[in-house]
XYZ file of N, CA and C in Angstrom:
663
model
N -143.001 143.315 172.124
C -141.561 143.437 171.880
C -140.851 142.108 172.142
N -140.863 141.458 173.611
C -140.515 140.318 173.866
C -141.155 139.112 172.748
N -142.600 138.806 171.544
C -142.376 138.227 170.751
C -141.602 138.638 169.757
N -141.093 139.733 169.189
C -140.508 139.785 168.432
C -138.917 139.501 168.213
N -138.395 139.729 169.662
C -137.258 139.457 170.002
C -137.059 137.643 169.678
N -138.015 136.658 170.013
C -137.742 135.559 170.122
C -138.548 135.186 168.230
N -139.389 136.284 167.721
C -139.234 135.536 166.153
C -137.881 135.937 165.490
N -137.452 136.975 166.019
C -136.143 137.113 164.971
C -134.722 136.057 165.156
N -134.671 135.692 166.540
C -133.908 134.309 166.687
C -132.409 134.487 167.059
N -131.755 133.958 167.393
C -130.646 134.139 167.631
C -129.395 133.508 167.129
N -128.282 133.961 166.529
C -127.020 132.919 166.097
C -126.669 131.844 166.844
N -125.900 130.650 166.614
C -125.408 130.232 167.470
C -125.898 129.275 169.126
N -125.494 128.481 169.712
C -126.084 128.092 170.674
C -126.904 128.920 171.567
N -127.507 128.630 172.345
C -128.503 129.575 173.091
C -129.829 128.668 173.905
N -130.032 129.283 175.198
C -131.240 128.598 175.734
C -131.597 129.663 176.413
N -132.808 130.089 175.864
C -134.164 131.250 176.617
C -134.897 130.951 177.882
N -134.596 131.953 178.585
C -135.366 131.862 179.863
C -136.111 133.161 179.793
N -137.638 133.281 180.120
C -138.147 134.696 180.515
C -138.586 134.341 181.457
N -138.733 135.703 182.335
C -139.192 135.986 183.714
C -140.310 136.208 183.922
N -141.706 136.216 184.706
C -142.758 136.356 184.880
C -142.769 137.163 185.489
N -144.266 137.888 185.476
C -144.848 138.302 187.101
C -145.003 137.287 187.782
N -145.045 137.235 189.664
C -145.566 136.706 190.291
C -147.293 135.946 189.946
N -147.221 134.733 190.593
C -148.696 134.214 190.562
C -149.172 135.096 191.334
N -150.713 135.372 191.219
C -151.400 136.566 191.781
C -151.368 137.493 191.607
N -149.837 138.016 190.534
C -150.193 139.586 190.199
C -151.095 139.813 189.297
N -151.388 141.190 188.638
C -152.391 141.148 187.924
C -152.296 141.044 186.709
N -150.502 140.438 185.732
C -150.409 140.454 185.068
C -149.857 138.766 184.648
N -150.143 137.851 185.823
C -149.635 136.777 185.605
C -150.435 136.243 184.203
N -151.489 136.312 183.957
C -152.263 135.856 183.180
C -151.944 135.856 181.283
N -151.578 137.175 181.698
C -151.066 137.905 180.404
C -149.688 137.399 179.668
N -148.643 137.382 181.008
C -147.427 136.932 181.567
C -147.770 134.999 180.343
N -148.563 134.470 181.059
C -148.233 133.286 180.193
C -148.961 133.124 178.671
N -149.765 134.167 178.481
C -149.997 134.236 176.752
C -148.959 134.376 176.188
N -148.658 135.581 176.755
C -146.989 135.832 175.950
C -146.027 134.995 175.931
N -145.711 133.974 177.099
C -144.737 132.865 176.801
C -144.868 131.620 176.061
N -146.715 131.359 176.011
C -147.111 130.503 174.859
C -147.020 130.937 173.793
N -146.587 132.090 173.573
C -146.766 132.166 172.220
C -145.027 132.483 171.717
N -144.162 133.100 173.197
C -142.702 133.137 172.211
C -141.978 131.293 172.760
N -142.489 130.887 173.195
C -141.978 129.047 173.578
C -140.422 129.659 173.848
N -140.592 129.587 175.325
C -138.911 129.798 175.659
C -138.820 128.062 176.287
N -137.630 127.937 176.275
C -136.814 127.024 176.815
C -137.602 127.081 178.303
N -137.003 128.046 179.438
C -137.421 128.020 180.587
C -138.277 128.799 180.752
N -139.122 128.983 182.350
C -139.841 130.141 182.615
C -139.405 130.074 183.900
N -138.842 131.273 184.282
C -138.882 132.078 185.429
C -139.463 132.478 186.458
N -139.903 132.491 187.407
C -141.263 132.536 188.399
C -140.380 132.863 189.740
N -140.871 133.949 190.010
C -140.927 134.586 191.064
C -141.697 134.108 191.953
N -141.211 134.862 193.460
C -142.004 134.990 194.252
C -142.698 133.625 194.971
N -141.699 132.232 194.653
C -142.717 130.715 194.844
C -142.849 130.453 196.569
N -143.675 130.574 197.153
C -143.031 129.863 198.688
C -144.405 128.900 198.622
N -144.459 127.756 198.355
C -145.145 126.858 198.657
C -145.516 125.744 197.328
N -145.365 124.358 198.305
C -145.928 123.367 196.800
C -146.836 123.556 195.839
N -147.830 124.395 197.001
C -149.448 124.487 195.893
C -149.200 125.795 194.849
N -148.345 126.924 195.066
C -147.774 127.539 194.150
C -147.041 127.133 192.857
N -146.154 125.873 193.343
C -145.418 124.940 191.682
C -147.034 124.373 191.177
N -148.073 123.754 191.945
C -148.861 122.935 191.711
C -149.745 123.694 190.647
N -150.192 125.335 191.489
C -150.953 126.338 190.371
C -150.185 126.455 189.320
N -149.304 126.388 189.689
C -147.921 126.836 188.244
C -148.447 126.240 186.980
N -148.561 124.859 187.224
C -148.049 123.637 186.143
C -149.668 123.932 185.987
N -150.599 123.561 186.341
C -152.179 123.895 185.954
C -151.969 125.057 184.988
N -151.758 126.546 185.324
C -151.461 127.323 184.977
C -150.706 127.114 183.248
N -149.556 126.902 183.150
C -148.961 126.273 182.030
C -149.406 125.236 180.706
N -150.240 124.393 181.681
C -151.022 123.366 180.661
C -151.978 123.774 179.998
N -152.659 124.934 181.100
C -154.018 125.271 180.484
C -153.606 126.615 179.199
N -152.436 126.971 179.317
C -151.984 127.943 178.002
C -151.352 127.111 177.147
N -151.241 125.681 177.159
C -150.613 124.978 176.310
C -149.534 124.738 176.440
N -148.465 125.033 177.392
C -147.327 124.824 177.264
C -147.419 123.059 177.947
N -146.280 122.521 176.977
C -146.217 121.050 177.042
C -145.005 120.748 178.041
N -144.489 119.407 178.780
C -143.199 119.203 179.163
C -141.970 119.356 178.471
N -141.620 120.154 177.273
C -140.818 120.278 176.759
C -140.023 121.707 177.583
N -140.782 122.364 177.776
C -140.650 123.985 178.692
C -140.132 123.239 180.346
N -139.352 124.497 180.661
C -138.463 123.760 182.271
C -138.880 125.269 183.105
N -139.166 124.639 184.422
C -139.428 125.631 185.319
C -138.190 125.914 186.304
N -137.916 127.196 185.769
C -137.013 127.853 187.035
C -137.688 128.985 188.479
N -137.650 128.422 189.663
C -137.783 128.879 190.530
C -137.506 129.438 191.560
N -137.756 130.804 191.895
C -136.783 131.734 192.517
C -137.065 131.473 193.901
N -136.107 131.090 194.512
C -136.261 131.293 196.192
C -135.297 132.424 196.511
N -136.383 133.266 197.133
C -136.518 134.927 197.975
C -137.375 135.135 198.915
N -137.847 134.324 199.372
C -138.480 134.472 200.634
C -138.376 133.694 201.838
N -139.068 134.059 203.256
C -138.684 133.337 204.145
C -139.820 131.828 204.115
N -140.836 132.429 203.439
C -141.723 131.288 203.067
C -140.941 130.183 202.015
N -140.442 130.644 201.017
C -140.137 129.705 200.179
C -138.958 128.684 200.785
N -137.733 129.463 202.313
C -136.826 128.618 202.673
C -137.605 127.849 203.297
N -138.804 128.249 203.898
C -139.276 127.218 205.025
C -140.142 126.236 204.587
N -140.379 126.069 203.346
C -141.116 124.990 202.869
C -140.392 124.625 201.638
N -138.779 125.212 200.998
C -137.984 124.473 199.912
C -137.706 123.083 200.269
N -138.260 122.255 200.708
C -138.352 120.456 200.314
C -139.646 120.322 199.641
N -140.370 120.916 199.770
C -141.896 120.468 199.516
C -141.982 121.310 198.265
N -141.714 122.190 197.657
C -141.503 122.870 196.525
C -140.934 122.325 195.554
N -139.912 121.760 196.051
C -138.519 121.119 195.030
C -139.520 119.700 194.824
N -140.327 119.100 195.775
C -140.590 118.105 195.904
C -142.116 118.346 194.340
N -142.748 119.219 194.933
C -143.490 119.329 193.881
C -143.241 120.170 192.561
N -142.134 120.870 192.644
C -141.403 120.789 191.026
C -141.131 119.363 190.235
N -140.434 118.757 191.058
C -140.111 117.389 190.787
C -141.130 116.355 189.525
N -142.492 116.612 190.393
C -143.541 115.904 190.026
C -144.412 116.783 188.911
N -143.778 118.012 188.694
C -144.759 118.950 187.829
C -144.417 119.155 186.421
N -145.485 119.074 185.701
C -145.287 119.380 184.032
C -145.597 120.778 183.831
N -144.522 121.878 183.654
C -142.733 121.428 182.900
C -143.146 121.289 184.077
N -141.242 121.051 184.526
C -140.325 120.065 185.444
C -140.075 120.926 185.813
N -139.457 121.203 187.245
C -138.776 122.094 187.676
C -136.539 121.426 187.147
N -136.146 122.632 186.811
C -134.796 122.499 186.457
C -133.624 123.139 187.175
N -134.250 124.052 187.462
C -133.373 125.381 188.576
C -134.017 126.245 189.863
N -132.974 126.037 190.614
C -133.378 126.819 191.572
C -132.829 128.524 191.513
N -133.261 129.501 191.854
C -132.413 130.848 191.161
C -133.058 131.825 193.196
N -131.655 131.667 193.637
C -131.825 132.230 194.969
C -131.937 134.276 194.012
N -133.219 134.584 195.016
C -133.669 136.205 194.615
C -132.966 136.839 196.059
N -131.418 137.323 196.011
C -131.049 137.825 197.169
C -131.642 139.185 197.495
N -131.883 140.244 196.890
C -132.590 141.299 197.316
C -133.444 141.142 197.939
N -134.790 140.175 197.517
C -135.923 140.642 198.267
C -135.279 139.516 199.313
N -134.488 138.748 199.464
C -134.842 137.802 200.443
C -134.039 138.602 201.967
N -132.868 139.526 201.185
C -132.693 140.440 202.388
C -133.738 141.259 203.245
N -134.430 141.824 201.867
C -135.664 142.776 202.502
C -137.041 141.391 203.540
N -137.118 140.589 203.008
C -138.114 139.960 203.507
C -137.604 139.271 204.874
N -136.214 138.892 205.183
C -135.816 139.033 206.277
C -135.329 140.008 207.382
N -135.914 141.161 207.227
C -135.250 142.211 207.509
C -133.627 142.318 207.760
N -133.055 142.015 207.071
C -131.714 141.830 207.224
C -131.064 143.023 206.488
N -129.941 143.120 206.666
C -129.399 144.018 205.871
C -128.014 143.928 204.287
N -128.123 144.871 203.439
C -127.288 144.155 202.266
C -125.638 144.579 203.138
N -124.477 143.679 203.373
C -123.221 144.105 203.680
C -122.809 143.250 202.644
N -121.683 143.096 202.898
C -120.588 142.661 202.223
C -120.431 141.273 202.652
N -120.343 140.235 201.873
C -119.916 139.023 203.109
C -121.156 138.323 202.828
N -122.091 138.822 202.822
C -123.724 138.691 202.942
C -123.554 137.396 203.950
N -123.669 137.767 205.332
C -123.665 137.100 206.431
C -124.806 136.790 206.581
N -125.920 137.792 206.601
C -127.275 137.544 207.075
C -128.233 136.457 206.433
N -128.155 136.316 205.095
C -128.527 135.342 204.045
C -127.223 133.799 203.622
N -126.371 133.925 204.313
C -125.508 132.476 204.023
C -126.149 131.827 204.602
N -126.784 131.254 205.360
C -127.956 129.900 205.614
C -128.619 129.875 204.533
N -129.297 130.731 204.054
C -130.126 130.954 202.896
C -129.292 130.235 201.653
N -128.294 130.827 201.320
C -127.690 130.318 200.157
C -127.229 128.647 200.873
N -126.988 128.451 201.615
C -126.222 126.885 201.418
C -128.254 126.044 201.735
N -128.354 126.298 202.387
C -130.009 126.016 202.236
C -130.481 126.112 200.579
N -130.550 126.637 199.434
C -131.159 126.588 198.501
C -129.612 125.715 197.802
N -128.313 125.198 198.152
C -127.996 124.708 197.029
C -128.342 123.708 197.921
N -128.063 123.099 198.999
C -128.288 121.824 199.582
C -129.550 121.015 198.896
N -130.948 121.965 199.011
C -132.077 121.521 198.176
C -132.274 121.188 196.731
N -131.448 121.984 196.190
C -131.101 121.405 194.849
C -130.444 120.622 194.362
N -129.125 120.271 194.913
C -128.365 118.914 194.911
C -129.151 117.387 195.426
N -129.825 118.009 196.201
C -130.475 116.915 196.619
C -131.744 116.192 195.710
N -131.578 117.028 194.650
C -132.778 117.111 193.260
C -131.943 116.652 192.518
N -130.942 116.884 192.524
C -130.147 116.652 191.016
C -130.228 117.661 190.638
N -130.702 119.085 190.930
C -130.924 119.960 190.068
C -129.765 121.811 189.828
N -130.148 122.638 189.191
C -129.339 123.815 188.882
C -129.803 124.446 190.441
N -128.899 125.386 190.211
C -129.160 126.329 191.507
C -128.204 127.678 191.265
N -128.625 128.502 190.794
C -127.996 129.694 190.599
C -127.922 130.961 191.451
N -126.988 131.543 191.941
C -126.612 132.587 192.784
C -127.279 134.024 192.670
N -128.075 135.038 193.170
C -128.257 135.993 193.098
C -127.380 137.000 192.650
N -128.603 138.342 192.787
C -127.526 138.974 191.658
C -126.449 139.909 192.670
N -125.735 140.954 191.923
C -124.637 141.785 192.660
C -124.926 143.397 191.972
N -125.317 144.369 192.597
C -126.269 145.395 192.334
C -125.279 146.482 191.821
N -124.137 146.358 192.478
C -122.868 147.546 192.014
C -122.305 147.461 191.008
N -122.910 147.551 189.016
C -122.234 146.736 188.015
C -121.020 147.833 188.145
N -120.207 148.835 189.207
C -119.131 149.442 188.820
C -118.372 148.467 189.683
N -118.663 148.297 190.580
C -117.759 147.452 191.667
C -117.064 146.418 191.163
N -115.844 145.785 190.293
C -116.129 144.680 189.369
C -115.415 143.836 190.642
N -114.729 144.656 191.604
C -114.062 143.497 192.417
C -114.874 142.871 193.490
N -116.334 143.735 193.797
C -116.868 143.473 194.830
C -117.869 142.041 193.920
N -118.014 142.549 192.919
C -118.671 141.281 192.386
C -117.966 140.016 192.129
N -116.631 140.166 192.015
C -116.061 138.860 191.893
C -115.566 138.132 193.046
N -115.847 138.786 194.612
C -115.624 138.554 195.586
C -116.691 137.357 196.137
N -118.037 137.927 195.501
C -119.337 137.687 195.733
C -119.720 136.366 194.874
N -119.129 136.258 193.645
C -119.338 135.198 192.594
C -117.913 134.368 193.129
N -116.888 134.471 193.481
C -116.445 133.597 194.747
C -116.631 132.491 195.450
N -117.268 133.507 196.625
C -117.908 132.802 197.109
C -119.143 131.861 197.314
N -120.040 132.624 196.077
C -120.540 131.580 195.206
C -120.320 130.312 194.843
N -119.136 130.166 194.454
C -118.557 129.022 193.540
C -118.056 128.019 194.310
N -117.147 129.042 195.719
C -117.237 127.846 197.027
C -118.408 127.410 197.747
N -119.406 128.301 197.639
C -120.859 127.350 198.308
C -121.138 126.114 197.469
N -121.047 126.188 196.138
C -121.640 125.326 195.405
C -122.601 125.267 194.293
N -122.582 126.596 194.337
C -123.317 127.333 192.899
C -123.016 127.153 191.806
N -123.978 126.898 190.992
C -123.655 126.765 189.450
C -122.912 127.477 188.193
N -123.660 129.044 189.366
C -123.769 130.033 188.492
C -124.389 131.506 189.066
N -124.233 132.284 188.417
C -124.769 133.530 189.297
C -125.789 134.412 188.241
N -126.650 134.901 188.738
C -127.581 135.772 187.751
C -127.029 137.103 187.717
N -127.108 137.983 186.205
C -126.612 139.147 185.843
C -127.169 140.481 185.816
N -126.529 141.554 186.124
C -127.892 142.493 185.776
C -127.461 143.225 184.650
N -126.077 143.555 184.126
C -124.893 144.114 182.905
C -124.594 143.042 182.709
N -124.345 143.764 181.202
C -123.285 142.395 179.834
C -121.589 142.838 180.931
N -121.370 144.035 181.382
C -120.299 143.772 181.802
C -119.563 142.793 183.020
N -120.474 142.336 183.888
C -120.108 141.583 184.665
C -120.102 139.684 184.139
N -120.886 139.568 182.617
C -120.649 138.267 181.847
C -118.970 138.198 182.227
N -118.008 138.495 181.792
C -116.576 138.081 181.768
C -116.332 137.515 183.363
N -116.844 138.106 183.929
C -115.675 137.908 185.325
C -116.901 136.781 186.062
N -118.358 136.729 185.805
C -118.784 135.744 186.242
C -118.081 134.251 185.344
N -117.827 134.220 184.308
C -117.840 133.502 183.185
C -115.884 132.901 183.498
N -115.650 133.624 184.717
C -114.161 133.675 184.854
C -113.828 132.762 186.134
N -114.782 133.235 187.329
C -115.108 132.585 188.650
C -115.877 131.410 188.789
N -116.519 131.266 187.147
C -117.714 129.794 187.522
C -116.559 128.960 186.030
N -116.168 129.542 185.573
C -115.689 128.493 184.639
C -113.848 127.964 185.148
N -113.392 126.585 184.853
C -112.531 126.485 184.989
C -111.135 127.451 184.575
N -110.406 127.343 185.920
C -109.152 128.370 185.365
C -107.946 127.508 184.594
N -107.279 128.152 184.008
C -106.113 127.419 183.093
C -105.258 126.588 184.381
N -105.092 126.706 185.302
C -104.578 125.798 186.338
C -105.341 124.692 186.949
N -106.459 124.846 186.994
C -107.714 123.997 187.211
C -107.849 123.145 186.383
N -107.589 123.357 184.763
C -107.455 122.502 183.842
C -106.384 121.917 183.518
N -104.858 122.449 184.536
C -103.722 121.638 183.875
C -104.066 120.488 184.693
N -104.584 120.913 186.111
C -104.490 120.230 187.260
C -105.488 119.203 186.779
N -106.719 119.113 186.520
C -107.406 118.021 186.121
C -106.887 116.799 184.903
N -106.074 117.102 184.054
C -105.455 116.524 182.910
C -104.385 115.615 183.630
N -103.301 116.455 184.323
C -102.489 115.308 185.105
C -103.064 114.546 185.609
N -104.184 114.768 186.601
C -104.565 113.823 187.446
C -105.405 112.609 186.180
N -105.868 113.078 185.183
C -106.380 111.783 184.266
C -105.163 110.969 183.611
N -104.689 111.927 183.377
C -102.780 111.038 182.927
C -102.480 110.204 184.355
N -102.420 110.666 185.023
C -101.955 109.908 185.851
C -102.292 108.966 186.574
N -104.025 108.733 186.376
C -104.813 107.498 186.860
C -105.214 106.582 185.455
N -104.974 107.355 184.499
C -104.815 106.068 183.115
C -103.914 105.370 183.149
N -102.721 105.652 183.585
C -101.387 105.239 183.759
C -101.212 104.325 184.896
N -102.215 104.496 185.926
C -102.031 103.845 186.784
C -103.506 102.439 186.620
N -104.367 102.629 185.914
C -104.750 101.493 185.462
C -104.577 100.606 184.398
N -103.667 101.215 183.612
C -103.090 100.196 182.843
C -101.893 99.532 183.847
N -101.341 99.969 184.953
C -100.858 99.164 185.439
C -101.527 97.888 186.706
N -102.690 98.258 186.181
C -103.389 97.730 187.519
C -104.140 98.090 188.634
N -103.364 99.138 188.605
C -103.693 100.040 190.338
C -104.903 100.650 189.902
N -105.576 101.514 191.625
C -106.889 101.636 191.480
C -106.796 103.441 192.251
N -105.205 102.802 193.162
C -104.846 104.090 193.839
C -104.016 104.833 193.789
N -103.462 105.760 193.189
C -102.551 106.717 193.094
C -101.987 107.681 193.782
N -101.631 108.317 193.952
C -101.024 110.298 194.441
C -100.799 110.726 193.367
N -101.051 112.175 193.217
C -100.903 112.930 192.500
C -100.286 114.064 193.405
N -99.091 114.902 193.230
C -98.916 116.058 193.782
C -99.016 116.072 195.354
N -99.114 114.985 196.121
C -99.494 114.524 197.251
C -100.629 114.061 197.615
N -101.455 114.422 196.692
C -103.349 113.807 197.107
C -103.317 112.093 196.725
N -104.288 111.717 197.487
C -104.694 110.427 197.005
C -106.039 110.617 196.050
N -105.444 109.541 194.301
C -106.618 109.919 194.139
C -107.176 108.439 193.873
């Protein structure tokens, strides 16, 4: 089904990511015939806590043919994967594909810390500023876990929020209905954009006069 979905193609801009089984399950194997043969953009991979896991990865990948054109996205959800995300990122870095994204898996990483799901998600905020810190420090994506209540639309936009103040790119979906309001919290707001325009008016203006330093609205910019 999943090749057929990717021969019939899609309108319009678009970049494919599919998800795997875990390395070691019993369907990883299978898992990358099928992606050599529909060539997505990214691949998805669960379950990573360790370098030699990106390292099997990329072995893994070459030996089904997939070339460096394909980008590896990697889910950190475990307590293994926080405690060795330098050395992961480090050997994404160096691996054909490349690693491109980091994609924090908040469910299991609650369950694997025995922690619990609240509101706030107190128990996992080390976790999240820990996986964007590691990715900035890559240059790389880093996308927010998901939000399980698609009725809740306010609890999710509370959550994609605070997302956006950690430093997240972006948040993963589980409904087409929560696309709008993520697409609302990660993308600039119409005030965000008046506010960025003055401030370019107003430092063009100030280097054609010379200057290097301005205020805007009281900020120095």
């Amino acid at each position: 089904h999943l090749l057929q979905v990717f021969e019939a193609g899609w309108p319009g801009p678009h970049y494919r990511v599919v998800r795997i089984n875990a390395i070691g399950s019993a369907d990883f194997d299978a898992d990358m015939r099928t992606v050599a043969r529909c060539r997505p953009d990214a691949l998805l991979v669960p379950k990573i806590g360790s370098a030699n896991d990106v390292r099997f990865l990329s072995e893994a990948a070459l030996r089904h043919g997939l070339g460096a054109e394909l980008r590896l996205w990697l889910m950190v959800e475990t307590a293994d994967a926080l405690a060795a995300l330098d050395d992961i990122v480090r050997a994404g870095l160096g691996a054909r594909p490349r690693l491109e994204a980091l994609v924090v898996g908040t469910n299991d990483l609650v369950n694997d810390l025995h922690a619990l799901h609240v509101p706030g998600r107190a128990p996992v905020v080390p976790a999240l500023a820990l996986s964007v810190l590691g990715a900035r420090a890559a240059g790389k994506v880093v996308l927010d876990g998901v939000f399980n209540d698609i009725t809740d639309e306010e609890g999710f936009r509370a959550e994609a929020r605070q997302g956006r103040e950690m430093g997240f790119d972006g948040k993963t979906l589980i409904h087409p209905s929560q696309i709008g309001p993520a697409n609302d919290l990660f993308g600039p707001s119409p005030g965000e954009l008046a506010d960025a325009r003055k401030v370019v008016a107003a430092y063009e203006q100030a280097q054609a006069a010379g200057k290097s330093v301005i205020t805007v609205d009281g900020r120095m910019i």
